Coordinates of C-alpha atoms in Angstrom, one line a residue:
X615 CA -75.0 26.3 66.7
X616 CA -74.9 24.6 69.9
X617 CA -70.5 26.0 70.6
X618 CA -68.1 27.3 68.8
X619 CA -65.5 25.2 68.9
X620 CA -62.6 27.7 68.2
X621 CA -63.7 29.9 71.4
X622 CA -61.2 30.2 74.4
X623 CA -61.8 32.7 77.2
X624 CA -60.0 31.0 79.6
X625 CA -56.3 29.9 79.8
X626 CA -55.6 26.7 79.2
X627 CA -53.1 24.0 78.4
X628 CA -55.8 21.7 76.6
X629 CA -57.6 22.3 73.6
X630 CA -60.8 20.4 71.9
X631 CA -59.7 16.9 70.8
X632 CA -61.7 16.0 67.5
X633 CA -61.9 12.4 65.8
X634 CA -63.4 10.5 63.3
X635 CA -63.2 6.5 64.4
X636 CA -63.7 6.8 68.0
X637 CA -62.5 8.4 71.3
X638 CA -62.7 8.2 74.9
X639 CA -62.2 10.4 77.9
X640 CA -61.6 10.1 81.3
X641 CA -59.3 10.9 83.7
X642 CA -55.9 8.5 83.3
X643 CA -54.6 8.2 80.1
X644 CA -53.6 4.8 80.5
X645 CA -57.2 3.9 80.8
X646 CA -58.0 6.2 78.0
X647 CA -55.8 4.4 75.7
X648 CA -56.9 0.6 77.0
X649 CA -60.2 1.8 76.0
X650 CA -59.1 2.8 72.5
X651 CA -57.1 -0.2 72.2
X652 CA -60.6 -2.3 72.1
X653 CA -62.0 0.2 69.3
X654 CA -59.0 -0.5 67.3
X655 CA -59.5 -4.5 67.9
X656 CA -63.0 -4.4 66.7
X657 CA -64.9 -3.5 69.7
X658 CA -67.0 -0.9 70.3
X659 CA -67.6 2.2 72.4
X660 CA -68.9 -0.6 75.0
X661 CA -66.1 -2.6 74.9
X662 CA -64.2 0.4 75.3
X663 CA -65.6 1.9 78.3
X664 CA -65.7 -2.0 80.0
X665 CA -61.7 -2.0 79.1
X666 CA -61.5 1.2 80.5
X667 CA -63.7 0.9 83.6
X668 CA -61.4 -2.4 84.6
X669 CA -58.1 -0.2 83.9
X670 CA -59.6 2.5 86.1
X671 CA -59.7 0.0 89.6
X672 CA -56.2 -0.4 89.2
X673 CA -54.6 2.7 88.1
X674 CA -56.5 5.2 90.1
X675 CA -58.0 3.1 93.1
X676 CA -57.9 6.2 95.0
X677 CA -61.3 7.2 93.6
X678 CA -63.0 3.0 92.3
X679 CA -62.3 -0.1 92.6
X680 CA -64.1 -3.6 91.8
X681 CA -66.1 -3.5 95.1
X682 CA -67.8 -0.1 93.8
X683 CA -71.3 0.9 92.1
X684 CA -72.1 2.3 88.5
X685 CA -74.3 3.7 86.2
X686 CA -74.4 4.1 83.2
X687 CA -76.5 5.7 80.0
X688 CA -75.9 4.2 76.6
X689 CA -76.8 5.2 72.8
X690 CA -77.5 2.5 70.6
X691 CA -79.3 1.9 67.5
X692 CA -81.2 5.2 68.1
X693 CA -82.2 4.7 71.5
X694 CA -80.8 5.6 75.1
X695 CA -80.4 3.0 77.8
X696 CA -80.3 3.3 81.4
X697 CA -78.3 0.6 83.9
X698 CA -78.5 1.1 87.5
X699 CA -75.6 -1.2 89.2
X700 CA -75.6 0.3 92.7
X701 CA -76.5 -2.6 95.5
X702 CA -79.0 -2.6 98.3
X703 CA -77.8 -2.9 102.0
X704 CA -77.1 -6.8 103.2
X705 CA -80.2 -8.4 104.0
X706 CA -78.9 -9.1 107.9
X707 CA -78.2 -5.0 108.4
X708 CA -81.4 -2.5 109.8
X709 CA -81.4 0.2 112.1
X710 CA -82.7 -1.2 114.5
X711 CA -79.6 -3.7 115.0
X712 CA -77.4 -1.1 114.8
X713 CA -79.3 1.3 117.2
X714 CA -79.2 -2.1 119.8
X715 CA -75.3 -2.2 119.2
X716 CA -74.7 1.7 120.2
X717 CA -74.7 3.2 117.0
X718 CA -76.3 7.0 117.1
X719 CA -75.4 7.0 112.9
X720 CA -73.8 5.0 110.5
X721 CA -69.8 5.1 110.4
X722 CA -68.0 5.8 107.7
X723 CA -65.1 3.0 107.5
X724 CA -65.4 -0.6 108.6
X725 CA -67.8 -3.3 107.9
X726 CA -70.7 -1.6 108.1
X727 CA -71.2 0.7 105.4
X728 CA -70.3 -2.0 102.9
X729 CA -73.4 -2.4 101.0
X730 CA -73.5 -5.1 98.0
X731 CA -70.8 -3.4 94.8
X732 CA -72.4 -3.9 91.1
X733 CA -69.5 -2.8 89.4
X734 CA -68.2 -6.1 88.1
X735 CA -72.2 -7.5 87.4
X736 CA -71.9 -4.3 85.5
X737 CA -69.4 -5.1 83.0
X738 CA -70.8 -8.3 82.8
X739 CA -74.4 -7.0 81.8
X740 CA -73.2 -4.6 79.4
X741 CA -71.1 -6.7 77.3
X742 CA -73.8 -9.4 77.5
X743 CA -76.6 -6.7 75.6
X744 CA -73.7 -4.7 73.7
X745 CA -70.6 -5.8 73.6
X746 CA -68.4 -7.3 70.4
X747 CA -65.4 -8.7 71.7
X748 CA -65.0 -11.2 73.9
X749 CA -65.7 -10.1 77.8
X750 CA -62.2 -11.8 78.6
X751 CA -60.8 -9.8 75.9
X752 CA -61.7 -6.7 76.8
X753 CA -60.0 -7.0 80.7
X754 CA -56.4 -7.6 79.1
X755 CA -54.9 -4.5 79.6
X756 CA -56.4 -4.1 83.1
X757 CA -54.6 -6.9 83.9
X758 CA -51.2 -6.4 82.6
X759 CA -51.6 -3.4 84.2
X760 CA -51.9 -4.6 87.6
X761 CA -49.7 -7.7 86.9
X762 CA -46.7 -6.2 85.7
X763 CA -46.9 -2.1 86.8
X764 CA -48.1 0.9 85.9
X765 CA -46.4 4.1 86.7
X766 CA -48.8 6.0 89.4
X767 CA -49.9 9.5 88.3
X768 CA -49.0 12.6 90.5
X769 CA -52.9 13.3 91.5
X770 CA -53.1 10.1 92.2
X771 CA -49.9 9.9 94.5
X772 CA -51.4 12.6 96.8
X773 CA -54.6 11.2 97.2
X774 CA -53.1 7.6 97.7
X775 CA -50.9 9.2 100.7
X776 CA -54.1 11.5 102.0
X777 CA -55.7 8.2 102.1
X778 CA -53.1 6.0 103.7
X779 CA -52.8 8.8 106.6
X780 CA -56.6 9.2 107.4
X781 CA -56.0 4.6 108.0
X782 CA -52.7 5.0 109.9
X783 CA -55.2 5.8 112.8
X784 CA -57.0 2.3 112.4
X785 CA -53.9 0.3 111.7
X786 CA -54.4 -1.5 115.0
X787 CA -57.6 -2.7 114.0
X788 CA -57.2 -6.0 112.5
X789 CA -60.4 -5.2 109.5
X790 CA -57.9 -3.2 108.2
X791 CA -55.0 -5.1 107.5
X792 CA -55.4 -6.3 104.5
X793 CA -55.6 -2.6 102.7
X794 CA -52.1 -1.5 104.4
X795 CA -51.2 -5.4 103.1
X796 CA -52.7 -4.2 99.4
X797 CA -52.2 -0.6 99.0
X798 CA -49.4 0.3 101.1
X799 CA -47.1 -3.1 101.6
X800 CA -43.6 -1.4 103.5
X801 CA -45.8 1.1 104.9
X802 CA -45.6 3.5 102.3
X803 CA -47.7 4.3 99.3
X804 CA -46.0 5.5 95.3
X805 CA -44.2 8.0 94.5
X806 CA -45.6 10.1 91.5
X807 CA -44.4 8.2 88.1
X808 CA -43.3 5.2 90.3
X809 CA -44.2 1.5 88.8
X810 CA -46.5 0.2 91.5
X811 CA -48.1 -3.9 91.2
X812 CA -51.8 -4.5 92.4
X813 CA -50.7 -8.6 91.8
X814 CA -53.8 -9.8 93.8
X815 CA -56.3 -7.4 91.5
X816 CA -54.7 -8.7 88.5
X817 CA -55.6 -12.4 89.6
X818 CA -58.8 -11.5 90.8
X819 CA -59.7 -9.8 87.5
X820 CA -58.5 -12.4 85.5
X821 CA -61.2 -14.6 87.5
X822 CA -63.8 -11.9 86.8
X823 CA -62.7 -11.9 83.0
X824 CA -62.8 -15.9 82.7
X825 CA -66.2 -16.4 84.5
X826 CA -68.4 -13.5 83.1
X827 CA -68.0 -12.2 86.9
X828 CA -69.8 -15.0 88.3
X829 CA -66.7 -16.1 90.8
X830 CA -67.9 -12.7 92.1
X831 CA -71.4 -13.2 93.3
X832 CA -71.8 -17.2 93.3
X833 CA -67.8 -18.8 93.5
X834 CA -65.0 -18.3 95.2
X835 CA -64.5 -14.9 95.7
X836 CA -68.1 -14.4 96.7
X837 CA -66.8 -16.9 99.3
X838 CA -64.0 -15.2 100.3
X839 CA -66.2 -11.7 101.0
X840 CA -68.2 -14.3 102.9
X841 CA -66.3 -15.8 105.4
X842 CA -64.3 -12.4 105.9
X843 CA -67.7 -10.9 106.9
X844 CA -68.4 -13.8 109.1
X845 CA -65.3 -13.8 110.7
X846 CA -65.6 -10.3 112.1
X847 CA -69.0 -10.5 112.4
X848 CA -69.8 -7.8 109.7
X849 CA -73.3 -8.0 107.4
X850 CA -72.5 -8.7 104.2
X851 CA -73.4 -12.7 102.8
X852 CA -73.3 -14.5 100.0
X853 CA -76.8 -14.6 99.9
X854 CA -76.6 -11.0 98.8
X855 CA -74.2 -11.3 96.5
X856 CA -76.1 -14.4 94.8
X857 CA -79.7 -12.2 94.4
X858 CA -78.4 -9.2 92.8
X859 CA -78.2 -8.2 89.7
X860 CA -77.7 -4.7 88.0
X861 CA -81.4 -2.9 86.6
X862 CA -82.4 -1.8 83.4
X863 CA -84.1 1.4 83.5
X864 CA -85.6 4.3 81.8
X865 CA -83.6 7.5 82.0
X866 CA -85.5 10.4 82.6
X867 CA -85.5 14.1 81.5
X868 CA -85.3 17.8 81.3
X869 CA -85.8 19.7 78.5
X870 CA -83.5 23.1 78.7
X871 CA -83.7 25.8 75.7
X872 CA -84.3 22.8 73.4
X873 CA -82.1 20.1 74.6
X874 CA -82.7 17.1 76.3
X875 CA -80.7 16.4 79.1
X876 CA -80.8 12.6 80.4
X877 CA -80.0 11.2 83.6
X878 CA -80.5 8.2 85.1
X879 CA -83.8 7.9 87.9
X880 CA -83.2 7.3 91.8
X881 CA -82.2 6.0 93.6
X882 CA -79.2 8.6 92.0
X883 CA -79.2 12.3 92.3
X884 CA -79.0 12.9 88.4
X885 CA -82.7 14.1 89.9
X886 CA -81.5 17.1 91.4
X887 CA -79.3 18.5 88.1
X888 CA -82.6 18.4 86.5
X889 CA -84.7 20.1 88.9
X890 CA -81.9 22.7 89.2
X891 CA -82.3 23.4 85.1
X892 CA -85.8 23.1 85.1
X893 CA -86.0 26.1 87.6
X894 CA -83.1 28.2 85.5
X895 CA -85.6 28.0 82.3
X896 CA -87.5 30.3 84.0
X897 CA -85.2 32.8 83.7
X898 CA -83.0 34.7 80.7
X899 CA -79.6 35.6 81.2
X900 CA -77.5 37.7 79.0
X901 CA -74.0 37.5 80.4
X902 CA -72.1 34.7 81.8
X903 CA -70.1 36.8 83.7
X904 CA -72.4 38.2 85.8
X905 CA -73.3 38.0 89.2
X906 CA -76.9 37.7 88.6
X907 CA -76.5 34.6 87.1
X908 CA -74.2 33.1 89.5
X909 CA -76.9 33.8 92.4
X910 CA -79.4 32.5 90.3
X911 CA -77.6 29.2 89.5
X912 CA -76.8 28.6 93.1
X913 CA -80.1 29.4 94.3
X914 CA -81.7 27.0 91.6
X915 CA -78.7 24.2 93.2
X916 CA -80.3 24.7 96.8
X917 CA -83.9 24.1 96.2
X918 CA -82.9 21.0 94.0
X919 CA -80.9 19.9 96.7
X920 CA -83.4 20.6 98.9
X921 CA -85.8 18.3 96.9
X922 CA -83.3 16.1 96.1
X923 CA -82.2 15.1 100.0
X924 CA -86.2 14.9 100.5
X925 CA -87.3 12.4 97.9
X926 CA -84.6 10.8 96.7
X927 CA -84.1 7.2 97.9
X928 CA -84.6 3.1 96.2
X929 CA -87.1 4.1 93.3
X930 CA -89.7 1.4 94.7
X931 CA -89.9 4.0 98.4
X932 CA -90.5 7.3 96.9
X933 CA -92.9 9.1 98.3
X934 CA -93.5 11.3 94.9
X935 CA -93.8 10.7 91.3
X936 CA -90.8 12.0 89.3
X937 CA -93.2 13.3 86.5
X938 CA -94.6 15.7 89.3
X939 CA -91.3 17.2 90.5
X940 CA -90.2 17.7 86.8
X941 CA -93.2 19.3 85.8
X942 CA -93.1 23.0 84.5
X943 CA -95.7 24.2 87.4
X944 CA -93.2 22.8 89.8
X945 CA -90.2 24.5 88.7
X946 CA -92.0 27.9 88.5
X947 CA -93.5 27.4 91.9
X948 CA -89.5 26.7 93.2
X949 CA -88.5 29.5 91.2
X950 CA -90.8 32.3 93.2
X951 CA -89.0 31.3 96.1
X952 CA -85.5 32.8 94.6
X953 CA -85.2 36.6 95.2
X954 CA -82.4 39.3 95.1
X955 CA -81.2 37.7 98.0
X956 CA -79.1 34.8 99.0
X957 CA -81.5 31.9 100.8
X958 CA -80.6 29.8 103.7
X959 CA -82.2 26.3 103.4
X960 CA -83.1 23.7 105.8
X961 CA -81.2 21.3 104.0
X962 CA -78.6 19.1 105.4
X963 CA -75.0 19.8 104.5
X964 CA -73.9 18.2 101.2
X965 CA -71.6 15.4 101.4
X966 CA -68.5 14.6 99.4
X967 CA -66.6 11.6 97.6
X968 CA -64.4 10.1 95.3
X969 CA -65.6 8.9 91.7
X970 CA -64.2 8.1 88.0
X971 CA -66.5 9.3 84.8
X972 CA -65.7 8.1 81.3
X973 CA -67.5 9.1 77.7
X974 CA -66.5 6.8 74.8
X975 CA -67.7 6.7 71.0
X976 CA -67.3 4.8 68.2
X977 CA -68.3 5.3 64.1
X978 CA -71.3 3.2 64.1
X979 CA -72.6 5.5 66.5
X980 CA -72.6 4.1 69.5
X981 CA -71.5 6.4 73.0
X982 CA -71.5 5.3 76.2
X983 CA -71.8 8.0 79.8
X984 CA -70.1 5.5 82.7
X985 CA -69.4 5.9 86.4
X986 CA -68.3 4.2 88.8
X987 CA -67.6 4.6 92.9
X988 CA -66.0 3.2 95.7
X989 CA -67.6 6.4 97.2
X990 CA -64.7 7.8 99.7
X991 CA -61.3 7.3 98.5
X992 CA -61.2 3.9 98.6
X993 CA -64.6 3.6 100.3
X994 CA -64.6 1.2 103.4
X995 CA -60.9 0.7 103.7
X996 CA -62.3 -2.8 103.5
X997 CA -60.1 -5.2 101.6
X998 CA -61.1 -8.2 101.2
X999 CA -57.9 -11.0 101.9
X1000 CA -56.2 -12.4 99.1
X1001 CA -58.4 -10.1 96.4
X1002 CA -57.5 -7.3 96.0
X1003 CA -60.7 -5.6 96.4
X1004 CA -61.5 -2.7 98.0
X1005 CA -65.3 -2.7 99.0
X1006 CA -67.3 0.5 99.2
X1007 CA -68.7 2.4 102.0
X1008 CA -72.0 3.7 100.5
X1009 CA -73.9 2.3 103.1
X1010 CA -72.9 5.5 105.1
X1011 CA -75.6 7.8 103.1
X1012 CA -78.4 6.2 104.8
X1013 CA -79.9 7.2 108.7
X1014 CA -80.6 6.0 111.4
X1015 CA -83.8 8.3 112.0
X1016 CA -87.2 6.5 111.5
X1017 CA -88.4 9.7 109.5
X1018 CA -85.5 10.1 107.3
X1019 CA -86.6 8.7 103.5
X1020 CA -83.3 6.7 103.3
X1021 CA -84.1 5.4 106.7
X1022 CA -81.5 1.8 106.7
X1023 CA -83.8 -1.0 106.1
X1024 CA -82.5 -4.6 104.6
X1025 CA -82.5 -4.8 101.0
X1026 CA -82.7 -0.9 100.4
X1027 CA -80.7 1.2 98.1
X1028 CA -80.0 4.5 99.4
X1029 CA -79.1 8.1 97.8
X1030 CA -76.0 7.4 95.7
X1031 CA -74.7 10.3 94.3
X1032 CA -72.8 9.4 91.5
X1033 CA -74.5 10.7 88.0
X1034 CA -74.1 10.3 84.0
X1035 CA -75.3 12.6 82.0
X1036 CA -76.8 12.2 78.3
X1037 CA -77.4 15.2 75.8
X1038 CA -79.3 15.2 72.7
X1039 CA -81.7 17.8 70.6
X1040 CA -84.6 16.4 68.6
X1041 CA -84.2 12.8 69.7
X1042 CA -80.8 13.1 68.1
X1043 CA -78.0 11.9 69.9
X1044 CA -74.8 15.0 70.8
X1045 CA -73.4 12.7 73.7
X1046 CA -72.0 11.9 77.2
X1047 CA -70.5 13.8 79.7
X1048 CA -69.9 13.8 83.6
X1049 CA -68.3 15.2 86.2
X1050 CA -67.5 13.5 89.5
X1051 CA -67.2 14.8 93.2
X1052 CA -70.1 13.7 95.7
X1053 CA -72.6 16.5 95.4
X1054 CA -70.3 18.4 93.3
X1055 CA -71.7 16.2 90.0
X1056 CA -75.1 18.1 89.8
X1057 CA -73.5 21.4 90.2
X1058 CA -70.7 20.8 88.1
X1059 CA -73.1 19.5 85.0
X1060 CA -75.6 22.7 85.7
X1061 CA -72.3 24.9 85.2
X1062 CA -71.0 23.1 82.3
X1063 CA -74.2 22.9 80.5
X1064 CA -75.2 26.3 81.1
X1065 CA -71.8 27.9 79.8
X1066 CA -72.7 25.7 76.7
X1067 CA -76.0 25.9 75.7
X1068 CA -76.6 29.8 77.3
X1069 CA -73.1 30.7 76.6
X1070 CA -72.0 29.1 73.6
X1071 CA -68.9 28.0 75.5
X1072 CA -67.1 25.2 73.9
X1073 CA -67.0 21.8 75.7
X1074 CA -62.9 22.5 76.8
X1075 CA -63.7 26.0 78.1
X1076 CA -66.6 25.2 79.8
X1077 CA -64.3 22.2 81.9
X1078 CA -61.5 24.8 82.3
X1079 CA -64.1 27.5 83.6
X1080 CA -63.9 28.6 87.0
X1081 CA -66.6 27.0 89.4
X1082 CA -68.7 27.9 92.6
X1083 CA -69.7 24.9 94.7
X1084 CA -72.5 25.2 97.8
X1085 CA -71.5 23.8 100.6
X1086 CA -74.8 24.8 103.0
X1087 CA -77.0 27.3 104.3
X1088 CA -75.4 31.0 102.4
X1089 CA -72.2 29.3 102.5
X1090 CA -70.2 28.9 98.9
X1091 CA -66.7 28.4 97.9
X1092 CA -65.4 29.4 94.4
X1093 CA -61.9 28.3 92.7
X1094 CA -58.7 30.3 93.8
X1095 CA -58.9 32.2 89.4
X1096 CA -62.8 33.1 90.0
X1097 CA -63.4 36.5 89.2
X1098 CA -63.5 38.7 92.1
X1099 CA -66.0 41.3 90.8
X1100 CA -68.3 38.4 90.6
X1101 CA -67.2 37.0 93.8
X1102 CA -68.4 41.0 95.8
X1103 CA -71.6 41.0 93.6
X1104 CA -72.1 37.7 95.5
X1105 CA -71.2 39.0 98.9
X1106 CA -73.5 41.9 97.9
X1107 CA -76.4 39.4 97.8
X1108 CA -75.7 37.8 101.0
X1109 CA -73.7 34.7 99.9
X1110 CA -71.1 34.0 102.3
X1111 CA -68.2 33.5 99.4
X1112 CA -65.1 31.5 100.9
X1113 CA -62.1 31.4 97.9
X1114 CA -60.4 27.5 98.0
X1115 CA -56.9 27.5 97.0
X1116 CA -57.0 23.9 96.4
X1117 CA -59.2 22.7 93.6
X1118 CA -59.5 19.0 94.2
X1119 CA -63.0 19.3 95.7
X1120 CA -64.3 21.1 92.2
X1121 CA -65.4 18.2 90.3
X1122 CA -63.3 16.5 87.4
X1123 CA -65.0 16.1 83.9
X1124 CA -65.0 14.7 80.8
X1125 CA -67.1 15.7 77.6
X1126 CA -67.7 13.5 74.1
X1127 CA -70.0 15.1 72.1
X1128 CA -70.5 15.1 68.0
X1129 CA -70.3 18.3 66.1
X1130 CA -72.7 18.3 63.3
X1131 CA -69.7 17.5 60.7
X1132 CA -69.5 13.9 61.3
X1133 CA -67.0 13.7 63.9
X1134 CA -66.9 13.4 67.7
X1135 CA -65.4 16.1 69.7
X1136 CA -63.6 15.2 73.5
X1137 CA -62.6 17.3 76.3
X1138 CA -61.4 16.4 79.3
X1139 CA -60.9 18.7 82.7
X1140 CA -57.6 20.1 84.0
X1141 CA -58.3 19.0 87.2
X1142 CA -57.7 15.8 86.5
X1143 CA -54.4 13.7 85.1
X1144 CA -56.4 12.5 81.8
X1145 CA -57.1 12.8 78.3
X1146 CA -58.9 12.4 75.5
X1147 CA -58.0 9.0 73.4
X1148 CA -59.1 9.9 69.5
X1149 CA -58.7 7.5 66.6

């Protein structure tokens, strides 16, 4: 048996959620529930996670919002699907304009890092191919959300005010209006539990909802982002919104102790949680808690990262094929490069971010891994007048340096770092899960799935477990309840171990799997302020 469901070994508040009907996770319950609400109408698990994507911009646009990026990995009719919706860099942007206009790198807030969002050509795509209900249908209680309140959860609340400090130091710049206009009108953000409007998102996903997202990339609001571009002589056109559209693709794989773990390819780092796996496979280990494995499962994170930072970029610039970095010669060529010993790689410093992950389910089988990114709290701190929408800054994850793979080029997508993940044994389907957090989401799935498959944790205890996260070179942090014999045996081995007493840069995840019985099984992390909707 892949878990046992009844096993605890660390405290927590939350136990396995289990349904028949259908269920989604993520991280606000009020999304949770919109999603369910579209189950219960008829839908299915795509109408739900669509439904529950749309509540997500509005009730925790600390992390997404409609001018994001997502992917997403769906099951259906015995077959997994792969949707790439991240957009390339404005056609008018290079490095070499920037370079001419002083730039040494790319900033992180502003007009510049705003490459083209996919989120809303997203929704659009998968309720064209999948959906039930109606695509206006499925934005209702997004809407009424954002119309008429929704009280503001406490994680939430704190980010919202981290945010709205960090843009008190660009108030004077007239760019950013608009967000202290949208997200902090009085000059102050919500309270936790306060009702809090988002009236202009609520009109501008209405318009999304009536024109199949169209107003988006080819009517008025693709005007609007326009002439706001124009005006302050920032990159993004029309143009690029008119030529996009979101990318079918083939997930690819790893196969660990006998199950298939599916991500989507790059330009995403779901890469790099395979490359990790594939090197642990090498190795047996008989104890969880144990050092040894710890060090073994950090070292495995570095060289993927390491490969990861060096090849990942827009599929159609890669300078390797996928096959060969998957291959089992590769990973026990990496793995003769981990010792007794803590390594120090070359590797630049991972970066972090803000995401949201969802898993829903339905009875006829269908289950559905989405995320979606505005990247850095709410990305550029680029609102677009009259809309509503905050616009990403993923643009900041490419360089300046000729010899860098995700050198900036017109047209280019870049390393995004947002990841689903997909599990199934013997071309059988056991479902999505996800954890968000920059380059947290590869090393939060490697823990997760090892504590399960290894470990036989259950899906609950491996969220509520404890986690390490690299930060670069020997450097690691852990979480403030790690164990601290495990946290010397690490010293012992040369990692330089630094205990975090805040827990917000750990990763947030949710889990839907089935359970061999005929019913689905959620979890959903304490980190977060969600749930697990069940039906």
């Amino acid at each position: 048996m892949l878990f046992d469901p009844h096993y605890y070994p660390y405290p927590s508040q939350r136990r396995v959620v289990f349904a028949k009907n259908g269920m989604i996770a993520t991280s606000q319950n009020l999304a949770a529930q919109a999603g369910l609400e579209m189950l219960r109408k008829g839908g299915n698990a795509i109408d739900a996670a669509i439904a529950t994507a749309a509540c997500l911009t509005v009730v925790e646009p600390t992390a997404n919002g409609i001018g994001g990026d997502a992917f997403v990995l769906i099951w259906n009719k015995n077959k997994l699907y792969g949707l790439n919706a991240s957009g390339p860099a404005p056609k008018a942007i290079s490095a070499e304009i920037l370079k001419r206009e002083g730039y040494e790198k790319i900033p992180n807030l502003g007009l510049i890092p705003v490459t083209v969002p996919g989120i809303p050509a997203a929704w659009a795509e998968l309720s064209r191919k999948f959906g039930h209900l109606s695509f206006s249908q499925v934005f209702t209680p997004a809407i009424e959300y954002a119309d008429k309140g929704f009280p503001v959860s406490s994680l939430v609340s704190r980010l919202w005010e981290k945010a709205y400090k960090l843009f008190l130091n660009y108030k004077k710049d007239e760019i950013f209006h608009p967000w202290f206009d949208t997200f902090a009108p009085g000059g102050r953000t919500p309270q936790p539990g306060e009702l809090w409007r988002l009236p202009e998102q609520a009109k501008t996903l209405h318009e999304i909802a009536d024109s199949n997202a169209s107003t988006f990339y080819q009517g008025e609001i693709a005007d609007k982002i326009d002439a706001f571009f124009k005006k302050y002589n920032g990159y993004l056109r029309k143009e690029d919104l008119v030529s996009f559209s979101p990318q079918w693709v083939n997930p690819i794989s790893a196969c660990y102790r006998g199950y298939d773990i599916w991500e989507i390819p790059p330009n995403c780092q779901g890469l790099v949680t395979l490359l990790a796996l594939n090197i642990l496979k090498e190795f047996q280990f008989d104890n969880r808690e144990d050092s040894d494995t710890f060090h073994h499962q950090i070292e495995a994170i570095k060289l993927a990262f390491l490969d990861g930072q060096h090849y990942i970029t827009d599929i159609s610039q890669m300078q390797i094929r996928i096959e060969e970095l998957l291959s089992a010669s590769y990973a026990r060529h990496r793995k003769q490069l981990i010792g007794e010993k803590s390594i120090d790689p070359y590797s630049v410093r991972p970066f972090g971010a803000d995401t949201v992950y969802l898993a829903t389910a339905d009875k006829q089988g269908n289950m559905v891994s989405y995320i979606q990114s505005n990247y850095r709290g709410f990305g550029s701190g680029i609102v677009v007048p009259g809309t509503g929408i905050a616009l990403q800054n993923r643009g900041t994850n490419f360089s300046l340096a000729p010899s860098h793979i995700n050198y900036l080029k017109p047209g280019k997508k870049t390393y995004h770092t947002i990841i689903p993940g997909f599990l199934s044994k013997d071309s059988q389907p056991i479902g999505p899960f996800g954890i968000i957090g920059g380059t947290m989401q590869p090393q939060g799935q490697v823990q997760i799935l090892t504590s399960i498959i290894d470990f036989h944790l259950n899906p609950q205890a491996a969220l509520d477990a404890p986690r390490w996260q690299w930060i670069e070179g020997k450097k690691v942090q852990v979480e403030k309840d790690f164990p601290r014999d495990i946290v010397e045996g690490l010293e012992n081995k040369g990692h330089l171990v630094e205990i975090a007493m805040d827990s917000s840069e750990f990763g947030k995840g949710q889990i839907i799997w089935k359970d061999g019985k005929g019913t689905m099984l959620g979890a959903t992390d304490p980190r977060a302020d969600g749930g697990v909707a069940a039906w």
